[in-house]
XYZ file of C-alpha atoms in Angstrom:
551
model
C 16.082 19.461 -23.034
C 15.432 16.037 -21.123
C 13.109 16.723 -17.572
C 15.503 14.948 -14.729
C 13.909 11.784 -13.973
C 15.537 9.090 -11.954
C 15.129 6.566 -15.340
C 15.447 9.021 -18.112
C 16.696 6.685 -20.749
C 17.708 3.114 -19.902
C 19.971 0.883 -22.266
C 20.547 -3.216 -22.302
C 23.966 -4.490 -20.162
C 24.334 -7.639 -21.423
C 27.272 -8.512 -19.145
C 25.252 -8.445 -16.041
C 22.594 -10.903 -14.514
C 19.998 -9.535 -13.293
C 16.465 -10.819 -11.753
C 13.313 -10.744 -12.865
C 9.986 -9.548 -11.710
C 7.645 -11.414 -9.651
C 4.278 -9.671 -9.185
C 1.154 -10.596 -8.096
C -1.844 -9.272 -6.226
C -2.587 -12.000 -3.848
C 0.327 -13.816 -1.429
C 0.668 -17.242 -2.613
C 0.615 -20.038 0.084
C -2.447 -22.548 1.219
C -5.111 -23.550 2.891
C -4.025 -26.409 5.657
C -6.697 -28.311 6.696
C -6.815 -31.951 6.299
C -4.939 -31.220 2.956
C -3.260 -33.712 0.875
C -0.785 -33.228 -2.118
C -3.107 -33.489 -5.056
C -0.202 -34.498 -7.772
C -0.095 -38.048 -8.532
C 2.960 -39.598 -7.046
C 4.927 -36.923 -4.804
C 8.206 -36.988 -5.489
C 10.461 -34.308 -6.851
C 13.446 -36.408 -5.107
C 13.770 -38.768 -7.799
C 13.987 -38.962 -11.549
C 13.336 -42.555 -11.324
C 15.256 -43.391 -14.270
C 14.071 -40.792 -16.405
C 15.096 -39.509 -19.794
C 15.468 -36.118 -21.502
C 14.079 -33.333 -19.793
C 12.833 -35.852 -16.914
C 16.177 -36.200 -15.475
C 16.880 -33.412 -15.242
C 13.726 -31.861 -13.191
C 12.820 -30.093 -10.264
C 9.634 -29.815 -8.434
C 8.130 -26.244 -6.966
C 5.149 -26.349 -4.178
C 2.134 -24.096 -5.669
C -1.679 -23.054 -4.983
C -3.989 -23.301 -8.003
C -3.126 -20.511 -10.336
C -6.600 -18.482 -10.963
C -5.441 -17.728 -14.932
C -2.366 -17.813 -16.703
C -2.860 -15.172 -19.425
C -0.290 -12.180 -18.281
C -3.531 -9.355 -18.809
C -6.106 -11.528 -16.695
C -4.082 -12.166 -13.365
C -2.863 -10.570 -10.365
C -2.321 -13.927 -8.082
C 1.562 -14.547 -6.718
C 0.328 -17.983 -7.723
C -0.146 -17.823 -11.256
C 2.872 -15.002 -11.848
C 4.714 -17.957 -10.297
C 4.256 -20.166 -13.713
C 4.101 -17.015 -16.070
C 8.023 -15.804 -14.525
C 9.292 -18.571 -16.371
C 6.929 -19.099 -19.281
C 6.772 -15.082 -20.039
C 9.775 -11.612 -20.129
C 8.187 -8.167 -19.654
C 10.244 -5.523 -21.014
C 12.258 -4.777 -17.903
C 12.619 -6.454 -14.618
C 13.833 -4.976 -11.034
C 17.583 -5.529 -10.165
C 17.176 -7.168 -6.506
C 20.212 -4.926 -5.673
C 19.565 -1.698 -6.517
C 15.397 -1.828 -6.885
C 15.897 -0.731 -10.511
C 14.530 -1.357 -13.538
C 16.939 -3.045 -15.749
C 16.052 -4.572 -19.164
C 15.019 -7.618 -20.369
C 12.528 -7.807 -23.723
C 13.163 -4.253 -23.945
C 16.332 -3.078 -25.455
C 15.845 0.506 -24.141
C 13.024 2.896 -22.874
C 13.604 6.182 -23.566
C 11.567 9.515 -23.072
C 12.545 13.198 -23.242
C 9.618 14.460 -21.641
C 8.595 11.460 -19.861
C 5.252 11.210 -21.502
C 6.188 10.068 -24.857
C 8.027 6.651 -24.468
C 10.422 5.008 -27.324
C 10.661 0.897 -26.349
C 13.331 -0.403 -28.399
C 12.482 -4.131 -28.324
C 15.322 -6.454 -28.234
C 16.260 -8.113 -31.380
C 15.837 -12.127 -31.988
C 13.890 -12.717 -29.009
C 10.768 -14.936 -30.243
C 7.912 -17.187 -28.021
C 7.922 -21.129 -27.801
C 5.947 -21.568 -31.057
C 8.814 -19.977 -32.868
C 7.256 -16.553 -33.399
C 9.542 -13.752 -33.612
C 8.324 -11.066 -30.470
C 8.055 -7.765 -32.373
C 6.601 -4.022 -30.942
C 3.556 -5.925 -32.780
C 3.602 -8.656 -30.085
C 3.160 -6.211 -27.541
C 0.931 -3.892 -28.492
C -1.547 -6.401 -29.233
C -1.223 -8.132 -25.528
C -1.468 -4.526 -24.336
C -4.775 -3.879 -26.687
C -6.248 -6.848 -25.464
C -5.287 -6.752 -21.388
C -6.740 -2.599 -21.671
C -9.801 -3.628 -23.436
C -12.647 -3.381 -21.127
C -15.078 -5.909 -22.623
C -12.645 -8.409 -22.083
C -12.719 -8.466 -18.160
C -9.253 -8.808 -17.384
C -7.743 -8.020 -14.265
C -4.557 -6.179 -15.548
C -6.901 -3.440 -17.193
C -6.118 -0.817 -15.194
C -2.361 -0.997 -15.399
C -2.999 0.742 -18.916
C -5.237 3.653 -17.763
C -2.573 6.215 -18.371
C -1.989 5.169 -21.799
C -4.027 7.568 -24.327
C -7.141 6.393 -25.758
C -7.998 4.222 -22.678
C -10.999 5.858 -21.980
C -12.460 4.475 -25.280
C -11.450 1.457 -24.628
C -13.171 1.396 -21.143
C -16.244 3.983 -21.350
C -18.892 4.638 -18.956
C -21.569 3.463 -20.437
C -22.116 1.755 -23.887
C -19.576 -0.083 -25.753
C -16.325 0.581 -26.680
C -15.759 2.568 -29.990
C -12.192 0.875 -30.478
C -10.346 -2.207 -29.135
C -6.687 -0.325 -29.824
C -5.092 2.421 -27.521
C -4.396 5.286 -29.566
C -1.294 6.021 -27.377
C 0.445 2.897 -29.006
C 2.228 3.642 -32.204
C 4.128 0.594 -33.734
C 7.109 2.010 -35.364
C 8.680 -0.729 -36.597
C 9.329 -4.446 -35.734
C 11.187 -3.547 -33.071
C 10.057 0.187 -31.626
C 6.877 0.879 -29.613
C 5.894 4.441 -29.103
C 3.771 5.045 -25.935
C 2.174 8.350 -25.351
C 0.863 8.771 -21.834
C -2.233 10.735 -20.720
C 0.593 13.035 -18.680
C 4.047 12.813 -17.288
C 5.140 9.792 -15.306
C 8.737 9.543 -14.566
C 8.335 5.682 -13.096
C 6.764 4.908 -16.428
C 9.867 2.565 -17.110
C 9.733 0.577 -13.468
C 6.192 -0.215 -14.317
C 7.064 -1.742 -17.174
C 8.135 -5.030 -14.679
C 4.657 -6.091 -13.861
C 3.229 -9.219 -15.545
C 0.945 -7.252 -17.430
C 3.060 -5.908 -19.882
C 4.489 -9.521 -21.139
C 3.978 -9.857 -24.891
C 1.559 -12.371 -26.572
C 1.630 -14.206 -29.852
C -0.835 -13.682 -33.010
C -1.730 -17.317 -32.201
C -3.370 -16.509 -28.304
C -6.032 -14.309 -30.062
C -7.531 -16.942 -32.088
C -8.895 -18.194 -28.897
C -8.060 -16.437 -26.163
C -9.979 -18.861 -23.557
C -8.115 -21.768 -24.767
C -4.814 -19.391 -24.989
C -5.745 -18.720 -21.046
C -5.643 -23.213 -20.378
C -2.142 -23.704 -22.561
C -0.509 -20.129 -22.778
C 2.620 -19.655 -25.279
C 5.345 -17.268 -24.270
C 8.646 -15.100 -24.812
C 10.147 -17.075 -21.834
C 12.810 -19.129 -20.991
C 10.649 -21.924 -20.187
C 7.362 -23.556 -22.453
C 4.571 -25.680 -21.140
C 5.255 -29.266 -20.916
C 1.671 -30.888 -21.300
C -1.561 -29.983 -20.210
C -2.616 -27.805 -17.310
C -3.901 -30.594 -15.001
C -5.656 -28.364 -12.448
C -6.096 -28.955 -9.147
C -2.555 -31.197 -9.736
C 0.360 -29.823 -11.232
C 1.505 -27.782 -14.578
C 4.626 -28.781 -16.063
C 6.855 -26.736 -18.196
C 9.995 -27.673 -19.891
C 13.338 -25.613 -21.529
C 12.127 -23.213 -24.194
C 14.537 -24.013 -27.419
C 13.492 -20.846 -29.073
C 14.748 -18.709 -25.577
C 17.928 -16.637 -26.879
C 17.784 -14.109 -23.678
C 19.508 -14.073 -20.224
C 17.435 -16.041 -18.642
C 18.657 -19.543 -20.373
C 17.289 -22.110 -18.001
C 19.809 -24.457 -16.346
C 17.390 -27.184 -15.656
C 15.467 -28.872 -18.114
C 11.754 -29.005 -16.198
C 9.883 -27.815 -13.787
C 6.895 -29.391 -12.107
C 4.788 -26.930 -9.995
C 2.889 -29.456 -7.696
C -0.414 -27.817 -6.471
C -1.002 -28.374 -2.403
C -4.427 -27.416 -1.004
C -2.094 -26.367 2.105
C 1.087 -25.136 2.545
C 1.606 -27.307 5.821
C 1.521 -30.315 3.440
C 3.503 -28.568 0.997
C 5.919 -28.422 3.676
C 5.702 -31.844 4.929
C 6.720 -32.883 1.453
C 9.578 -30.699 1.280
C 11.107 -32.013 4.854
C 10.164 -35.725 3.037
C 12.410 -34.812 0.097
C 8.632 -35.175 -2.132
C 8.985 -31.743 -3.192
C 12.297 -29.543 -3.782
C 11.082 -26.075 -3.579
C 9.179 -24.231 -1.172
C 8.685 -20.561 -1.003
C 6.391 -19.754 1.722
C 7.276 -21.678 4.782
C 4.623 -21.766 7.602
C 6.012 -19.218 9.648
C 5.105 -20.779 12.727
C 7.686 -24.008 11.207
C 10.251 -21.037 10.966
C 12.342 -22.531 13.559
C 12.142 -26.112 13.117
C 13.126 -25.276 8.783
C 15.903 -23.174 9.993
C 17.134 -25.907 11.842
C 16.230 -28.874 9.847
C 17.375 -27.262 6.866
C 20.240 -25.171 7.993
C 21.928 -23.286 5.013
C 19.029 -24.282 2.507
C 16.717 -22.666 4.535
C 17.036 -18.518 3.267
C 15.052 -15.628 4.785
C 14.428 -12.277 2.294
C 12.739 -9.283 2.212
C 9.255 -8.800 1.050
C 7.053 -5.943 -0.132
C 3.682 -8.153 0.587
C 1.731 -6.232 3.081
C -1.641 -7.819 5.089
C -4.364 -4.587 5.271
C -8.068 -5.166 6.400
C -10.196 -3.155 4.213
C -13.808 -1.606 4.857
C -16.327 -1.344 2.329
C -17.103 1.936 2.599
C -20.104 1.396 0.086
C -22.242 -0.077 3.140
C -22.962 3.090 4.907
C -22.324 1.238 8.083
C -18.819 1.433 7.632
C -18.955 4.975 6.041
C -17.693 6.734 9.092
C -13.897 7.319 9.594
C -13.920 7.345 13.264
C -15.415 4.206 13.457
C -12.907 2.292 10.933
C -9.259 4.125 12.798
C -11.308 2.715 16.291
C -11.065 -0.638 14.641
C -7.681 -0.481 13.628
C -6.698 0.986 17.241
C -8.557 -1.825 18.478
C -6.011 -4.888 17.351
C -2.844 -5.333 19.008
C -1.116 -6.246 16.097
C 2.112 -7.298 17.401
C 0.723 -9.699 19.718
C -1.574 -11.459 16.146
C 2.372 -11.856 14.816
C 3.884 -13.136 17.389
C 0.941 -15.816 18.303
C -0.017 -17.246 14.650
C 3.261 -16.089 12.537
C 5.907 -16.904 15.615
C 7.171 -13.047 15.218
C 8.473 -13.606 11.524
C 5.820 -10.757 10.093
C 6.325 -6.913 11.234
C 3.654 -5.466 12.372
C 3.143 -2.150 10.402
C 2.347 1.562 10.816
C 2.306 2.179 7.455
C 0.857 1.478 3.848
C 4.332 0.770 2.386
C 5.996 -2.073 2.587
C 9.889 -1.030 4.211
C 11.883 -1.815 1.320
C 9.884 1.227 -0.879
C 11.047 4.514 -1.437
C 9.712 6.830 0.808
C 8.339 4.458 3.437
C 8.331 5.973 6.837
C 7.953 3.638 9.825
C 5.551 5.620 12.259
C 3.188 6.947 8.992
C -0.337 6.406 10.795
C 1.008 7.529 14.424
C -1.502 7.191 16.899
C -4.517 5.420 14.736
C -2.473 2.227 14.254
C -1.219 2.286 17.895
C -3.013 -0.363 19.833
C -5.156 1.472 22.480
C -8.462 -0.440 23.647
C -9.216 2.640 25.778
C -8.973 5.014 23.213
C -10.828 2.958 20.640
C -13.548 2.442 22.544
C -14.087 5.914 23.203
C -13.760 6.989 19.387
C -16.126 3.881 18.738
C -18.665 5.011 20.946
C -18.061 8.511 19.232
C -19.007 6.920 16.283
C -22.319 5.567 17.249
C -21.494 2.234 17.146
C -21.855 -1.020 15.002
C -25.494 -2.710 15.034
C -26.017 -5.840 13.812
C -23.878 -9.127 12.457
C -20.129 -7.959 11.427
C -18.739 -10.997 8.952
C -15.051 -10.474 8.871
C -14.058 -11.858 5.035
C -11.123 -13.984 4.369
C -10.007 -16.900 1.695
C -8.926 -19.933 2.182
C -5.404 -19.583 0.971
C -3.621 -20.440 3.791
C -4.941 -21.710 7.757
C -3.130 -18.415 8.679
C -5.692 -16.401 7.285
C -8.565 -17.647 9.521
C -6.484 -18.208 12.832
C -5.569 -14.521 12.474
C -9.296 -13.296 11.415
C -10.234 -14.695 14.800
C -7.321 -13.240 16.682
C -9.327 -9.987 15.562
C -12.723 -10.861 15.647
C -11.920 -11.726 19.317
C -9.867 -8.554 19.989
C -13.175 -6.529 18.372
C -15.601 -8.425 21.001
C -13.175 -7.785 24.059
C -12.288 -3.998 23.048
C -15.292 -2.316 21.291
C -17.782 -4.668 22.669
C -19.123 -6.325 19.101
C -20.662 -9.129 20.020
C -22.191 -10.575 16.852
C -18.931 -11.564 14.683
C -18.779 -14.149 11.887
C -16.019 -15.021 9.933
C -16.788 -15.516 6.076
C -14.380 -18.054 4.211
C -14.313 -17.900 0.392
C -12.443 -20.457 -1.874
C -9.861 -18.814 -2.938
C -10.279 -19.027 -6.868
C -13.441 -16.756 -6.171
C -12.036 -14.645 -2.997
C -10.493 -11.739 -6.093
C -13.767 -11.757 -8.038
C -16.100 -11.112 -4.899
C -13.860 -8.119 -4.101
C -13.781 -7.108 -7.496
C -17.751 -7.090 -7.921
C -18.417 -5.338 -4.139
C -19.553 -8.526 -2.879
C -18.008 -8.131 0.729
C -20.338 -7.100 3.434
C -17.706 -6.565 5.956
C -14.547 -5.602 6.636
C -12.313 -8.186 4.725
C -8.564 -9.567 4.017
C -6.704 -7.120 1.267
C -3.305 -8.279 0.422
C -0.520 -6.696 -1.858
C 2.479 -8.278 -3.581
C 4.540 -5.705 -4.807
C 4.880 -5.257 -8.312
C 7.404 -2.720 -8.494
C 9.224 -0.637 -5.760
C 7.514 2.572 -5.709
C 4.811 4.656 -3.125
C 2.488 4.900 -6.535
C 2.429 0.913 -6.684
C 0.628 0.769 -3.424
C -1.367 4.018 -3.074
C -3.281 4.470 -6.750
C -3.863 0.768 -7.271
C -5.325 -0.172 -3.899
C -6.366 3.557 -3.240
C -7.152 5.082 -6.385
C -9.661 4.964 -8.212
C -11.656 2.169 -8.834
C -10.027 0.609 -5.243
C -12.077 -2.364 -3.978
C -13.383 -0.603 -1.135
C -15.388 2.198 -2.432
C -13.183 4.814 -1.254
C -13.066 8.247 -2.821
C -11.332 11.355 -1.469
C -10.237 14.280 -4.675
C -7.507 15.107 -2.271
C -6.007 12.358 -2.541
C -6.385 11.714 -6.444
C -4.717 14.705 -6.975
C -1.404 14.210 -4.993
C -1.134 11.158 -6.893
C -1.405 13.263 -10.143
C 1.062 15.626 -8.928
C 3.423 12.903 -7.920
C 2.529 10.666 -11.016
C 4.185 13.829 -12.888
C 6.797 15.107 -11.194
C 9.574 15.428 -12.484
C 11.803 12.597 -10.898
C 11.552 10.448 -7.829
C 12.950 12.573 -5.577
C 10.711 15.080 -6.483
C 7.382 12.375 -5.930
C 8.070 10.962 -2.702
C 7.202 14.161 -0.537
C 3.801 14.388 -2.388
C 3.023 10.040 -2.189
C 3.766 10.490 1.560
C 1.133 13.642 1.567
C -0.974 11.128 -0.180
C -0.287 8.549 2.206
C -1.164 10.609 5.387
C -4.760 11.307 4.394
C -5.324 7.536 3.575
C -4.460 6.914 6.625
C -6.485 9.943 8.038
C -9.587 8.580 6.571
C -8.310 4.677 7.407
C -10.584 3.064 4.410
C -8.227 0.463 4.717
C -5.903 -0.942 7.911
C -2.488 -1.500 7.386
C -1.332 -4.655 9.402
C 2.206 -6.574 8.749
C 4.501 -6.734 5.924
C 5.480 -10.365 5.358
C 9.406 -12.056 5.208
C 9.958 -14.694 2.610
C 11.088 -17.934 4.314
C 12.276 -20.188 1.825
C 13.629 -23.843 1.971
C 14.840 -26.439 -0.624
C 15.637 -29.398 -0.644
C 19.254 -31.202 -1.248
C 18.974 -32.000 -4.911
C 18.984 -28.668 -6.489
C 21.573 -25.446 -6.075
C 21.297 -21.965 -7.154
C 17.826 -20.675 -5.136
C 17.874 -16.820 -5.264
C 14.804 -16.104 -4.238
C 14.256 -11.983 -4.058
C 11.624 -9.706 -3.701
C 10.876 -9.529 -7.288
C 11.389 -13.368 -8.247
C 11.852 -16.600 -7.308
C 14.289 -16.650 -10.187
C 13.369 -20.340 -10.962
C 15.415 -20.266 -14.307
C 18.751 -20.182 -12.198
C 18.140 -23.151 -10.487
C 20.188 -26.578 -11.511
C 19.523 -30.266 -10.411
C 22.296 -31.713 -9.181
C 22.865 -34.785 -10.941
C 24.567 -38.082 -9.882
């Protein structure tokens, strides 16, 4: 008989639209200072007499993707581009939270650890490949192989045969995962290392986009001019530092059928400029506001201005590898320590919610008072439990990018609110580019506590909790207690059934605070009178719906 699961078996509805996913691992939006627009001549307002896909084009404000290979990136920046250039097998209904399908034409299990992926027929990438079961088990081969590097790789860590593909020490004995069996052109078998019921939800993330035979001839080049399943295909050259360009995929058969004929993602150093552009009619679509120009877009903009949910969540992590940080009482004084309403209201004008919580509010199981007293802002009480703690001696360098002027004008909200309430008087703030802020996390390079960010890739407790707290997490963090209840929630036997044990999960995380949670981020979203049909949701920015008005 079938275990109950909340997505036993899911099936294609061609009759209804749905959205796709938008993932990512670090909040897209810009540095400010001094910034200018790097494109050569600004203007989405204007064709300018163009032809073909020209005329009918629309601009989108972007940071500098890091990579644009689906296995090798976790940055809102670069999922931007791949959404339209790339279809994972499913993507999350905005209304419901679901996973509804999209390459796939059905995932089916009857014990949820054996999976069946029907892939849909006819579907091929911009070269004119046909996408086969082929297509993705090789992306998924190549994303899980550790040599490789790639950021995704842990995404396929519950897929048998990882473990070879990733060992401790020497090399690996395989590049394949022997938990993918290809069937048939069109059927993908995927046996798991144990039940997981959200198996099918996961299946939304970036990672698990196909690639063509032709990317692994050269997968570096592959990473500078990538070919996808999409319903958009690059138009031209990456010109970092500038702009990418992309253009209406003619081999696209899917639900996605672009209505315009281009996009031009114009890269900003800042967001501030970005949005300076958009008021100036230079630039047509701009996802991530300045929240402190929340009130002046709302009313400059008035119904093209749109406010939505988000799952992104700000944390400030410890790295608990530097035994100065290794004691618990010391990191919940910390958090105790910042008042984090009054950091929202002063740099993001009160848009962000300040949070109790390692979930984002729109996630299954997310209660609002989670971390009680250790995220309630107490200077008394944190000093005490930070004198309890013996301290901190020495410089403390608070990390951050340089994504977005936000980032530092909040770091020294903090750094201040650490001087005034626990009496730390040596503070320096550390600003890293942000094309190399990921890969000094990723290689322990933080020597203080530092900006963590998470865009949600899916709406479940296990999308926050094993990838930021599980293992391999960025901060160093390991607790068996808390592996465990992941396990037993990983495997039970339907959502219902997991949320008690990711909340039991969740409250010794928070217990042993290796990482504060901080605010959970609204989109605000303005556009700019030459295009129609912006549905921005918490899972995409849905670009492929979007038409230029003409005339």
């Amino acid at each position: 008989m079938p275990t109950a699961a909340p997505f036993p078996t899911l099936t294609r509805n061609t009759t209804e639209r749905r959205s796709t996913v938008r993932v990512t691992r670090s909040r897209a939006a810009a540095l400010a200072a001094a910034a200018v627009m790097l494109s050569g001549g600004c203007g989405g307002s204007s064709s300018g007499g163009a032809k073909g896909a020209d005329a009918d084009r629309f601009s989108v404000a972007l940071t500098e993707p890091d990579h644009l290979t689906p296995g090798n990136t976790s940055s809102d920046y670069s999922i931007t581009v791949l959404d339209t250039l790339f279809e994972t097998p499913v993507s999350i209904d905005a209304a419901s939270g679901k996973p509804v399908m999209r390459a796939a034409e059905s995932v089916t299990s009857t014990d949820q650890k054996v999976w069946t992926i029907k892939i849909r027929q006819g579907g091929a990438f911009g070269n004119g490949e046909p996408v086969t079961a082929q297509s993705f088990a090789d992306s998924w081969n190549a994303t899980a192989y550790g040599p490789n590097g790639w950021t995704n790789n842990y995404y396929f860590a519950n897929i048998e045969g990882y473990d070879k593909l990733n060992p401790e020490k020497g090399d690996p004995s395989t590049d394949k995962l022997s938990g993918l069996k290809v069937v048939d052109d069109h059927t993908l078998e995927v046996t798991l290392t144990a039940p997981f019921s959200q198996f099918p939800i996961t299946l939304a993330y970036i990672a698990f986009a196909p690639m063509p035979k032709a990317a692994f001839a050269d997968l570096k080049a592959y990473d500078q001019a990538p070919v996808g399943n999409g319903p958009f295909v690059l138009d031209g050259a990456w010109e970092h530092d500038r702009q990418i360009k992309v253009k209406r995929s003619p081999a696209y058969n899917g639900e996605r059928r672009a209505k315009a004929g281009a996009v031009t993602f114009r890269i900003y150093a800042g967001r501030d400029t970005a949005y300076t552009d958009l008021r100036a009619g230079r630039v047509d679509l701009l996802t991530t506001i300045p929240p402190a120009s929340t009130a002046e877009a709302q009313r400059l903009l008035g119904d093209r201005f749109l406010r939505t949910p988000d799952g992104t969540m700000d944390y400030l992590g410890f790295p608990t590898f530097d035994k100065r940080f290794a004691n618990r009482d010391l990191r919940r004084a910390f958090s105790m320590a910042i008042d984090r309403k009054a950091i929202v209201d002063a740099v993001y004008d009160g848009a962000f919610k300040p949070m109790a919580s390692l979930l984002a509010p729109l996630v299954p199981g997310y209660r609002e008072n989670a971390c009680g007293e250790a995220c309630a802002y107490d200077p008394a009480k944190a000093k005490a439990l930070f004198d309890q703690a013996g301290g901190f001696s020495g410089t403390l360098t608070l990390w951050f990018s340089n994504a977005d002027p936000s980032y530092e004008q909040w770091m020294t909200a903090v750094a201040n609110q650490l001087k005034q309430n626990l009496g730390i008087s040596d503070i320096k703030l550390r600003k890293v580019p942000a094309s190399d802020y990921l890969s000094s996390l990723r290689e322990r390079k933080e020597d203080g506590p530092y900006r963590n960010n998470w865009v949600m890739d899916y709406p479940s407790p296990q999308d926050y909790l094993e990838y930021m707290w599980g293992a391999g997490n960025r901060m160093g963090w390991e607790n068996k207690e808390f592996d465990d209840l992941i396990k037993q929630a990983n495997s039970a036997p339907g959502l219902d059934a997991s949320l008690p044990l990711y909340q039991k999960a969740e409250d010794v995380a928070l217990a042993e605070m290796p990482m504060i949670p901080l605010w959970n981020w609204q989109n605000q979203v303005g556009y700019s009178t030459r295009i129609s049909g912006v549905n921005v949701t918490p899972y995409s920015k849905n670009l492929y719906a979007i038409s230029v008005k003409q005339g």
